[in-house]
GROMACS .gro file of C-alpha atoms in nm:
model
  385
    1MET     CA    1  12.076  13.052   5.552
    2LEU     CA    2  11.821  12.818   5.397
    3PRO     CA    3  11.918  12.618   5.090
    4THR     CA    4  11.739  12.703   4.767
    5HIS     CA    5  11.699  12.335   4.672
    6THR     CA    6  11.652  12.017   4.875
    7ASP     CA    7  11.527  11.665   4.816
    8VAL     CA    8  11.281  11.678   5.105
    9LEU     CA    9  11.166  11.972   5.316
   10VAL     CA   10  11.052  11.851   5.659
   11VAL     CA   11  10.833  12.100   5.845
   12GLY     CA   12  10.835  12.036   6.219
   13ALA     CA   13  11.121  11.917   6.440
   14GLY     CA   14  10.939  11.705   6.693
   15PRO     CA   15  10.998  11.329   6.710
   16THR     CA   16  10.808  11.268   6.385
   17GLY     CA   17  10.994  11.526   6.179
   18LEU     CA   18  11.334  11.435   6.322
   19THR     CA   19  11.274  11.065   6.258
   20THR     CA   20  11.166  11.130   5.899
   21ALA     CA   21  11.479  11.338   5.841
   22LEU     CA   22  11.708  11.080   6.002
   23THR     CA   23  11.562  10.800   5.790
   24LEU     CA   24  11.630  11.001   5.473
   25ALA     CA   25  11.973  11.129   5.577
   26ARG     CA   26  12.094  10.776   5.652
   27ARG     CA   27  12.004  10.687   5.293
   28GLY     CA   28  12.215  10.976   5.166
   29PHE     CA   29  11.943  11.216   5.054
   30GLU     CA   30  11.941  11.590   5.114
   31VAL     CA   31  11.688  11.685   5.377
   32THR     CA   32  11.610  12.027   5.522
   33VAL     CA   33  11.432  12.048   5.859
   34VAL     CA   34  11.262  12.369   5.969
   35ASP     CA   35  11.070  12.451   6.285
   36GLN     CA   36  10.891  12.768   6.389
   37LEU     CA   37  11.017  12.748   6.750
   38GLY     CA   38  11.342  12.925   6.831
   39SER     CA   39  11.463  12.634   7.045
   40PRO     CA   40  11.342  12.282   7.118
   41PRO     CA   41  11.103  12.254   7.413
   42VAL     CA   42  11.251  12.122   7.737
   43THR     CA   43  10.911  11.995   7.852
   44SER     CA   44  10.694  11.762   7.650
   45ARG     CA   45  10.387  11.542   7.667
   46ALA     CA   46  10.497  11.194   7.561
   47ALA     CA   47  10.674  10.976   7.817
   48VAL     CA   48  10.670  10.622   7.679
   49VAL     CA   49  10.836  10.454   7.382
   50HIS     CA   50  10.681  10.114   7.315
   51ALA     CA   51  10.852   9.796   7.196
   52TYR     CA   52  10.750   9.818   6.831
   53THR     CA   53  10.860  10.181   6.816
   54LEU     CA   54  11.199  10.079   6.956
   55GLU     CA   55  11.225   9.813   6.685
   56VAL     CA   56  11.150  10.078   6.424
   57LEU     CA   57  11.402  10.322   6.576
   58ASP     CA   58  11.661  10.044   6.582
   59ARG     CA   59  11.648  10.038   6.201
   60ILE     CA   60  11.784  10.393   6.194
   61GLY     CA   61  12.036  10.359   6.477
   62ALA     CA   62  11.838  10.551   6.740
   63ALA     CA   63  11.713  10.280   6.977
   64ALA     CA   64  12.029  10.201   7.175
   65PRO     CA   65  12.113  10.559   7.281
   66LEU     CA   66  11.750  10.612   7.379
   67VAL     CA   67  11.725  10.292   7.584
   68ALA     CA   68  12.039  10.396   7.771
   69GLN     CA   69  11.858  10.704   7.904
   70GLY     CA   70  11.519  10.558   7.997
   71VAL     CA   71  11.350  10.343   8.260
   72ARG     CA   72  11.245   9.996   8.147
   73ALA     CA   73  10.893   9.905   8.259
   74PRO     CA   74  10.824   9.533   8.205
   75ARG     CA   75  10.463   9.567   8.323
   76PHE     CA   76  10.165   9.792   8.275
   77THR     CA   77   9.872   9.779   8.515
   78VAL     CA   78   9.515   9.900   8.501
   79ARG     CA   79   9.386   9.988   8.847
   80ASP     CA   80   9.079  10.108   9.031
   81ARG     CA   81   9.233  10.275   9.335
   82ASP     CA   82   9.408   9.989   9.524
   83ARG     CA   83   9.273   9.709   9.309
   84VAL     CA   84   9.481   9.584   9.017
   85LEU     CA   85   9.223   9.502   8.754
   86LEU     CA   86   9.465   9.396   8.484
   87SER     CA   87   9.840   9.339   8.467
   88VAL     CA   88   9.991   9.351   8.117
   89PRO     CA   89  10.314   9.146   8.082
   90PHE     CA   90  10.544   9.340   7.853
   91HIS     CA   91  10.835   9.120   7.968
   92GLN     CA   92  10.685   8.834   7.763
   93LEU     CA   93  10.675   9.029   7.438
   94PRO     CA   94  10.834   8.862   7.133
   95SER     CA   95  11.078   9.148   7.087
   96ARG     CA   96  11.437   9.253   7.156
   97PHE     CA   97  11.274   9.525   7.366
   98PRO     CA   98  11.038   9.343   7.608
   99TYR     CA   99  10.931   9.650   7.801
  100ALA     CA  100  10.788   9.997   7.773
  101LEU     CA  101  11.067  10.253   7.782
  102MET     CA  102  10.979  10.544   8.009
  103VAL     CA  103  11.163  10.852   7.886
  104SER     CA  104  11.071  11.216   7.829
  105GLN     CA  105  10.990  11.327   7.476
  106ALA     CA  106  11.255  11.597   7.519
  107VAL     CA  107  11.518  11.322   7.559
  108THR     CA  108  11.380  11.137   7.256
  109GLU     CA  109  11.412  11.455   7.050
  110ALA     CA  110  11.766  11.518   7.177
  111VAL     CA  111  11.876  11.166   7.078
  112LEU     CA  112  11.729  11.203   6.729
  113SER     CA  113  11.883  11.549   6.687
  114GLU     CA  114  12.225  11.414   6.784
  115ARG     CA  115  12.200  11.132   6.530
  116LEU     CA  116  12.103  11.387   6.264
  117ALA     CA  117  12.391  11.616   6.360
  118ASP     CA  118  12.629  11.323   6.317
  119LEU     CA  119  12.510  11.314   5.954
  120GLY     CA  120  12.557  11.688   5.908
  121VAL     CA  121  12.189  11.786   5.934
  122ARG     CA  122  12.075  12.056   6.174
  123VAL     CA  123  11.733  12.198   6.241
  124ARG     CA  124  11.677  12.550   6.101
  125ARG     CA  125  11.513  12.767   6.370
  126PRO     CA  126  11.301  12.971   6.389
  127CYS     CA  127  11.159  12.929   6.040
  128ARG     CA  128  10.795  12.971   5.946
  129LEU     CA  129  10.635  12.815   5.641
  130SER     CA  130  10.389  13.053   5.472
  131GLY     CA  131  10.323  12.908   5.128
  132LEU     CA  132  10.334  12.595   4.912
  133ARG     CA  133  10.299  12.585   4.535
  134ARG     CA  134  10.310  12.277   4.318
  135THR     CA  135  10.566  12.281   4.035
  136ALA     CA  136  10.648  12.043   3.754
  137ASP     CA  137  10.917  11.874   3.960
  138GLY     CA  138  10.790  11.911   4.317
  139VAL     CA  139  10.701  12.201   4.544
  140LEU     CA  140  10.806  12.564   4.582
  141ALA     CA  141  10.786  12.652   4.951
  142GLN     CA  142  10.791  12.999   5.103
  143VAL     CA  143  10.989  12.991   5.427
  144ASP     CA  144  11.054  13.321   5.606
  145GLY     CA  145  11.018  13.503   5.274
  146ALA     CA  146  11.272  13.281   5.098
  147GLU     CA  147  11.196  13.025   4.829
  148VAL     CA  148  11.294  12.662   4.882
  149ARG     CA  149  11.244  12.415   4.597
  150ALA     CA  150  11.185  12.060   4.718
  151ARG     CA  151  11.098  11.737   4.545
  152PHE     CA  152  10.872  11.654   4.842
  153VAL     CA  153  10.742  11.829   5.153
  154THR     CA  154  10.660  11.645   5.475
  155GLY     CA  155  10.420  11.798   5.724
  156ALA     CA  156  10.523  11.692   6.074
  157ASP     CA  157  10.403  12.019   6.227
  158GLY     CA  158  10.139  11.893   6.463
  159LEU     CA  159   9.771  11.946   6.533
  160HIS     CA  160   9.754  12.292   6.373
  161SER     CA  161   9.965  12.183   6.074
  162THR     CA  162  10.035  12.464   5.829
  163VAL     CA  163  10.140  12.205   5.571
  164ARG     CA  164   9.806  12.027   5.598
  165GLN     CA  165   9.614  12.353   5.567
  166LEU     CA  166   9.817  12.479   5.270
  167ALA     CA  167   9.774  12.143   5.096
  168GLY     CA  168   9.396  12.167   5.144
  169ILE     CA  169   9.372  11.833   5.324
  170GLY     CA  170   9.066  11.793   5.546
  171PHE     CA  171   9.100  11.706   5.915
  172THR     CA  172   8.782  11.543   6.039
  173GLY     CA  173   8.648  11.412   6.366
  174PRO     CA  174   8.411  11.492   6.652
  175SER     CA  175   8.375  11.860   6.741
  176ASP     CA  176   8.421  11.797   7.113
  177GLU     CA  177   8.763  11.802   7.274
  178GLU     CA  178   8.923  11.651   7.583
  179SER     CA  179   9.118  11.853   7.838
  180PHE     CA  180   9.415  11.704   8.021
  181VAL     CA  181   9.657  11.809   8.290
  182LEU     CA  182  10.020  11.702   8.261
  183ALA     CA  183  10.299  11.727   8.517
  184ASP     CA  184  10.637  11.589   8.616
  185VAL     CA  185  10.657  11.551   8.992
  186ARG     CA  186  10.846  11.388   9.272
  187VAL     CA  187  10.634  11.183   9.508
  188HIS     CA  188  10.652  10.963   9.814
  189SER     CA  189  10.493  10.651   9.673
  190ALA     CA  190  10.452  10.280   9.735
  191LEU     CA  191  10.393  10.209   9.364
  192PRO     CA  192  10.664  10.013   9.179
  193ARG     CA  193  10.915  10.231   8.994
  194ASP     CA  194  10.941   9.983   8.707
  195GLU     CA  195  10.572   9.985   8.621
  196ALA     CA  196  10.339  10.231   8.450
  197ALA     CA  197   9.979  10.240   8.569
  198LEU     CA  198   9.645  10.360   8.437
  199PHE     CA  199   9.400  10.444   8.715
  200LEU     CA  200   9.036  10.431   8.609
  201ALA     CA  201   8.817  10.678   8.798
  202ARG     CA  202   8.468  10.815   8.743
  203SER     CA  203   8.609  11.164   8.696
  204GLY     CA  204   8.851  11.040   8.429
  205PRO     CA  205   9.171  10.841   8.380
  206LEU     CA  206   9.500  10.910   8.557
  207ILE     CA  207   9.827  10.787   8.410
  208TRP     CA  208  10.116  10.733   8.653
  209ALA     CA  209  10.449  10.675   8.477
  210PRO     CA  210  10.800  10.654   8.628
  211LEU     CA  211  11.076  10.849   8.456
  212PRO     CA  212  11.453  10.856   8.519
  213ASP     CA  213  11.597  11.029   8.827
  214GLY     CA  214  11.299  10.949   9.048
  215VAL     CA  215  11.056  11.165   8.849
  216VAL     CA  216  10.694  11.059   8.793
  217ARG     CA  217  10.485  11.176   8.498
  218LEU     CA  218  10.117  11.235   8.573
  219VAL     CA  219   9.857  11.274   8.299
  220ALA     CA  220   9.491  11.309   8.387
  221ALA     CA  221   9.171  11.402   8.210
  222ALA     CA  222   9.060  11.723   8.380
  223PRO     CA  223   8.795  11.950   8.222
  224THR     CA  224   8.880  12.251   8.443
  225ALA     CA  225   9.257  12.211   8.477
  226PRO     CA  226   9.460  12.523   8.558
  227ALA     CA  227   9.720  12.642   8.309
  228GLU     CA  228  10.000  12.566   8.555
  229PRO     CA  229   9.887  12.300   8.804
  230ASP     CA  230  10.051  12.331   9.146
  231ALA     CA  231  10.125  12.071   9.412
  232ALA     CA  232   9.787  12.116   9.583
  233TYR     CA  233   9.595  12.058   9.259
  234LEU     CA  234   9.799  11.749   9.166
  235GLN     CA  235   9.772  11.614   9.519
  236ALA     CA  236   9.394  11.644   9.498
  237LEU     CA  237   9.397  11.445   9.171
  238LEU     CA  238   9.602  11.167   9.330
  239ASP     CA  239   9.383  11.164   9.640
  240GLU     CA  240   9.074  11.129   9.425
  241ARG     CA  241   9.200  10.877   9.167
  242GLY     CA  242   9.520  10.715   9.296
  243PRO     CA  243   9.596  10.460   9.569
  244ALA     CA  244   9.382  10.488   9.885
  245ARG     CA  245   9.551  10.260  10.141
  246GLN     CA  246   9.897  10.409  10.084
  247PRO     CA  247   9.826  10.751   9.935
  248GLU     CA  248  10.075  10.927   9.713
  249ARG     CA  249  10.229  11.246   9.847
  250VAL     CA  250  10.355  11.511   9.606
  251THR     CA  251  10.682  11.660   9.731
  252GLU     CA  252  10.785  11.869   9.430
  253VAL     CA  253  10.638  11.985   9.100
  254LEU     CA  254  10.907  12.014   8.833
  255TRP     CA  255  10.668  12.151   8.572
  256GLY     CA  256  10.307  12.125   8.474
  257SER     CA  257  10.067  12.235   8.204
  258ARG     CA  258   9.733  12.160   8.048
  259PHE     CA  259   9.648  12.064   7.693
  260ARG     CA  260   9.343  11.981   7.488
  261VAL     CA  261   9.306  11.713   7.227
  262HIS     CA  262   9.052  11.626   6.961
  263HIS     CA  263   8.999  11.288   6.800
  264ARG     CA  264   9.069  11.373   6.437
  265ILE     CA  265   9.231  11.220   6.132
  266ALA     CA  266   9.338  11.370   5.800
  267ASP     CA  267   9.130  11.273   5.499
  268THR     CA  268   9.449  11.151   5.333
  269PHE     CA  269   9.817  11.149   5.426
  270ARG     CA  270   9.921  11.246   5.072
  271SER     CA  271   9.839  11.524   4.829
  272GLY     CA  272  10.082  11.487   4.540
  273PRO     CA  273  10.433  11.573   4.663
  274VAL     CA  274  10.301  11.682   5.005
  275LEU     CA  275  10.278  11.418   5.279
  276LEU     CA  276  10.166  11.416   5.642
  277ALA     CA  277  10.291  11.224   5.944
  278GLY     CA  278  10.236  11.225   6.318
  279ASP     CA  279   9.994  11.472   6.477
  280ALA     CA  280   9.957  11.656   6.147
  281GLY     CA  281   9.769  11.348   6.031
  282HIS     CA  282   9.605  11.216   6.348
  283VAL     CA  283   9.538  11.330   6.705
  284HIS     CA  284   9.367  11.153   6.991
  285SER     CA  285   9.355  11.093   7.365
  286PRO     CA  286   9.690  11.012   7.535
  287ALA     CA  287   9.534  10.705   7.700
  288GLY     CA  288   9.760  10.409   7.619
  289GLY     CA  289  10.057  10.628   7.526
  290GLN     CA  290  10.014  10.573   7.152
  291GLY     CA  291  10.046  10.918   6.991
  292MET     CA  292  10.420  10.981   6.962
  293ASN     CA  293  10.480  10.612   6.898
  294LEU     CA  294  10.250  10.610   6.597
  295GLY     CA  295  10.411  10.932   6.472
  296ILE     CA  296  10.759  10.778   6.486
  297CYS     CA  297  10.634  10.469   6.301
  298ASP     CA  298  10.472  10.698   6.041
  299ALA     CA  299  10.805  10.875   6.004
  300VAL     CA  300  11.021  10.570   5.935
  301ALA     CA  301  10.762  10.432   5.692
  302LEU     CA  302  10.740  10.769   5.516
  303GLY     CA  303  11.115  10.830   5.515
  304THR     CA  304  11.175  10.483   5.371
  305ALA     CA  305  10.913  10.531   5.098
  306LEU     CA  306  11.051  10.875   5.007
  307ALA     CA  307  11.405  10.740   4.991
  308ASP     CA  308  11.294  10.457   4.765
  309VAL     CA  309  11.117  10.702   4.531
  310LEU     CA  310  11.412  10.944   4.529
  311GLY     CA  311  11.632  10.647   4.450
  312GLY     CA  312  11.432  10.578   4.134
  313GLY     CA  313  11.129  10.384   4.259
  314PRO     CA  314  10.771  10.456   4.146
  315GLU     CA  315  10.573  10.727   4.324
  316THR     CA  316  10.303  10.470   4.392
  317LEU     CA  317  10.518  10.374   4.690
  318LEU     CA  318  10.391  10.693   4.852
  319ASP     CA  319  10.032  10.582   4.798
  320GLY     CA  320  10.134  10.264   4.978
  321TYR     CA  321  10.250  10.474   5.274
  322THR     CA  322   9.913  10.643   5.321
  323ALA     CA  323   9.724  10.319   5.250
  324ARG     CA  324   9.919  10.146   5.529
  325GLN     CA  325   9.955  10.414   5.793
  326ARG     CA  326   9.611  10.572   5.782
  327PRO     CA  327   9.430  10.251   5.887
  328MET     CA  328   9.680  10.220   6.171
  329ALA     CA  329   9.588  10.572   6.280
  330GLU     CA  330   9.217  10.487   6.267
  331ASP     CA  331   9.285  10.181   6.482
  332VAL     CA  332   9.480  10.383   6.739
  333LEU     CA  333   9.212  10.654   6.755
  334SER     CA  334   8.950  10.389   6.825
  335PHE     CA  335   9.169  10.222   7.087
  336ALA     CA  336   9.247  10.546   7.272
  337ALA     CA  337   8.882  10.649   7.270
  338GLY     CA  338   8.785  10.308   7.409
  339LEU     CA  339   9.030  10.340   7.698
  340THR     CA  340   8.886  10.680   7.784
  341ARG     CA  341   8.532  10.540   7.778
  342LEU     CA  342   8.640  10.259   8.011
  343ALA     CA  343   8.761  10.515   8.263
  344THR     CA  344   8.451  10.730   8.257
  345LEU     CA  345   8.176  10.469   8.285
  346SER     CA  346   7.893  10.551   8.521
  347PRO     CA  347   7.918  10.419   8.879
  348ALA     CA  348   7.646  10.164   8.803
  349ARG     CA  349   7.851  10.006   8.523
  350ARG     CA  350   8.194  10.014   8.687
  351PRO     CA  351   8.153   9.683   8.879
  352VAL     CA  352   8.082   9.500   8.553
  353ARG     CA  353   8.381   9.667   8.389
  354ASP     CA  354   8.607   9.569   8.677
  355VAL     CA  355   8.493   9.206   8.668
  356LEU     CA  356   8.550   9.187   8.292
  357LEU     CA  357   8.900   9.331   8.321
  358ARG     CA  358   8.985   9.086   8.598
  359LEU     CA  359   8.857   8.798   8.387
  360LEU     CA  360   9.072   8.916   8.096
  361GLY     CA  361   9.369   8.937   8.328
  362ALA     CA  362   9.320   8.575   8.432
  363VAL     CA  363   9.347   8.448   8.073
  364PRO     CA  364   9.711   8.438   7.949
  365PRO     CA  365   9.625   8.461   7.576
  366ALA     CA  366   9.411   8.767   7.646
  367ARG     CA  367   9.691   8.932   7.845
  368ARG     CA  368   9.929   8.858   7.560
  369GLN     CA  369   9.698   9.016   7.303
  370ILE     CA  370   9.661   9.329   7.515
  371ALA     CA  371  10.039   9.349   7.554
  372LEU     CA  372  10.084   9.317   7.178
  373ARG     CA  373   9.822   9.587   7.122
  374LEU     CA  374   9.966   9.838   7.368
  375SER     CA  375  10.324   9.774   7.258
  376GLY     CA  376  10.239   9.829   6.890
  377LEU     CA  377  10.367   9.484   6.795
  378SER     CA  378  10.020   9.395   6.665
  379HIS     CA  379  10.105   9.633   6.377
  380ARG     CA  380  10.432   9.460   6.299
  381GLU     CA  381  10.293   9.231   6.029
  382ARG     CA  382  10.128   9.526   5.854
  383THR     CA  383  10.459   9.701   5.797
  384PRO     CA  384  10.709   9.566   5.543
  385GLY     CA  385  11.076   9.551   5.635
   0.00000   0.00000   0.00000
């Protein structure tokens, strides 16, 4: 049964919502988490947790159990078939976590849910939000026909956010969308199992990412992807975009799907006592593996600001949250779009692109800056605490 009152109602129990709730619960505030799905998904899109995100998760006690279940990738490479155009040295990052952690989003969600359960908070499922009304002291939310009074409501409910729509917050960006295929497979491969790779191909980018237990995550831009890609379809993608001298061979498809993304950002991340985080506030291409990472960073920043306000601080702290995180989202959208453009250059321009990437790769300061950018550590100085 839902409570009638709560400090913060978090709508959405993906990584962003769970992280927001955990940040608040660790500070001793009452948080209620609802999700419209009857059970958490066992398959998920995100497969990398970057160094800065691990630093942020470490503040709320979630980094160590997550690291224990992932694959550490100290390098990231950008390739054109067999040619390594750029090697990004994560192992040189100025961080306690000098690597990209390859781990399924489902595992990330399970770790966060376990930490929440340790604090006595469980996700209420399935629960659907249908209304929000401002009150003198917060918000009156309609959830499955029941009324829940909350001081604040956090929308962490994704691209089609009900919270964002009910709050009347605009969600702007280009009208076109990108289509991607996503799959977890087992492959016979000569590629290193401690390295993630981005293959640039005329038909679109292909991300190759090792996961625990010998699994490989494939993500590829594919305008006509089937709803459930099979081994033959994924093999054709690898043959077209992956290594040529030692081709990959798909031996098993564990699961696969397709998804579409827009490049959009909310006009604001705050409307009074209603706040947005994660995909409810920004969506973009998966190139660079930035989406879930930015959502988790949103969540800790938002949870911290909410806790400070609930503890007696001024509500202007919440304006500080949107003023800080929205420019980060704009930066990530631009970065992800740029990576996609790099992959889809015309054949005539690809040689120039390849030469420029190789030149960048030969300059240590340039490699370091790219590593800082991909890892999220370039945002570190923008975030207090």
